[in-house]
Amino acid sequence: MNPEITPNLLRLSGWLAAGFLFLNFLTCWVMPWAKKCRDLICKAEGVEEQQKPLCYYHKILVWPAIIFSLIHIILSIIF
């Protein structure tokens, strides 16, 4: 592979993996069960579960996060 492209490819795969992991954890944080766990930790009473709009995107963002993370790890090992 061209030595000029390799660092850019590694950097791009790292940024994509980081972006999708951030979005994945962001959508995980707004899940109803995450709010319930946060409230239980804070000892709050009367926790109600409600669906939030970002919860729908969690299952969509999981696979790109995994795939780009694996691509970045494999490229880091190879190069």
Coordinates of C-alpha atoms in Angstrom, one line a residue:
M1 CA 0.0 0.0 0.0
N2 CA 1.1 3.5 -0.7
P3 CA 3.0 4.9 2.4
E4 CA 1.4 8.4 1.9
I5 CA -2.1 7.0 2.1
T6 CA -1.6 4.7 5.1
P7 CA -1.4 7.4 7.9
N8 CA -4.5 9.2 6.4
L9 CA -6.4 5.9 6.2
L10 CA -5.5 5.1 9.9
R11 CA -6.5 8.6 10.9
L12 CA -9.8 8.5 9.0
S13 CA -10.7 5.1 10.4
G14 CA -9.9 6.3 13.9
W15 CA -12.1 9.4 13.6
L16 CA -15.0 7.4 12.2
A17 CA -14.7 4.9 14.9
A18 CA -14.5 7.6 17.6
G19 CA -17.5 9.4 16.1
F20 CA -19.7 6.4 15.9
L21 CA -18.7 5.2 19.4
F22 CA -19.5 8.7 20.8
L23 CA -22.9 8.6 19.1
N24 CA -23.5 5.1 20.3
F25 CA -22.8 6.0 23.9
L26 CA -24.9 9.1 23.6
T27 CA -27.9 7.1 22.4
C28 CA -27.2 4.6 25.2
W29 CA -27.2 7.3 27.8
V30 CA -30.7 8.5 26.9
M31 CA -32.3 5.0 27.0
P32 CA -35.1 4.6 29.5
W33 CA -33.2 2.0 31.5
A34 CA -30.2 4.2 31.8
K35 CA -32.4 7.0 33.3
K36 CA -33.8 4.4 35.7
C37 CA -30.3 3.3 36.7
R38 CA -29.2 6.9 37.2
D39 CA -32.2 7.6 39.3
L40 CA -31.7 4.4 41.4
I41 CA -28.1 5.4 42.0
C42 CA -29.2 8.8 43.1
K43 CA -31.9 7.2 45.3
A44 CA -34.8 8.9 43.6
E45 CA -38.4 7.6 43.9
G46 CA -41.1 7.2 41.3
V47 CA -39.1 6.5 38.3
E48 CA -41.2 6.2 35.2
E49 CA -40.0 4.7 31.9
Q50 CA -40.7 6.6 28.7
Q51 CA -39.4 6.2 25.2
K52 CA -37.1 9.0 23.9
P53 CA -36.5 9.9 20.2
L54 CA -32.8 9.1 20.3
C55 CA -33.4 5.5 21.5
Y56 CA -34.4 4.5 18.0
Y57 CA -31.0 5.3 16.6
H58 CA -29.1 3.2 19.1
K59 CA -29.5 -0.1 17.2
I60 CA -28.5 1.7 14.0
L61 CA -25.3 3.1 15.4
V62 CA -24.1 0.0 17.1
W63 CA -22.9 -1.8 14.0
P64 CA -21.0 1.0 12.4
A65 CA -19.3 1.7 15.7
I66 CA -18.2 -2.0 15.9
I67 CA -17.2 -2.2 12.2
F68 CA -15.1 1.0 12.2
S69 CA -13.5 0.1 15.5
L70 CA -12.5 -3.3 14.1
I71 CA -11.2 -1.7 10.9
H72 CA -9.1 0.8 12.8
I73 CA -7.7 -2.0 15.1
I74 CA -6.8 -4.2 12.1
L75 CA -5.2 -1.4 10.2
S76 CA -3.3 -0.3 13.3
I77 CA -1.9 -3.8 13.7
I78 CA -1.0 -4.2 10.1
F79 CA 0.6 -0.8 9.6

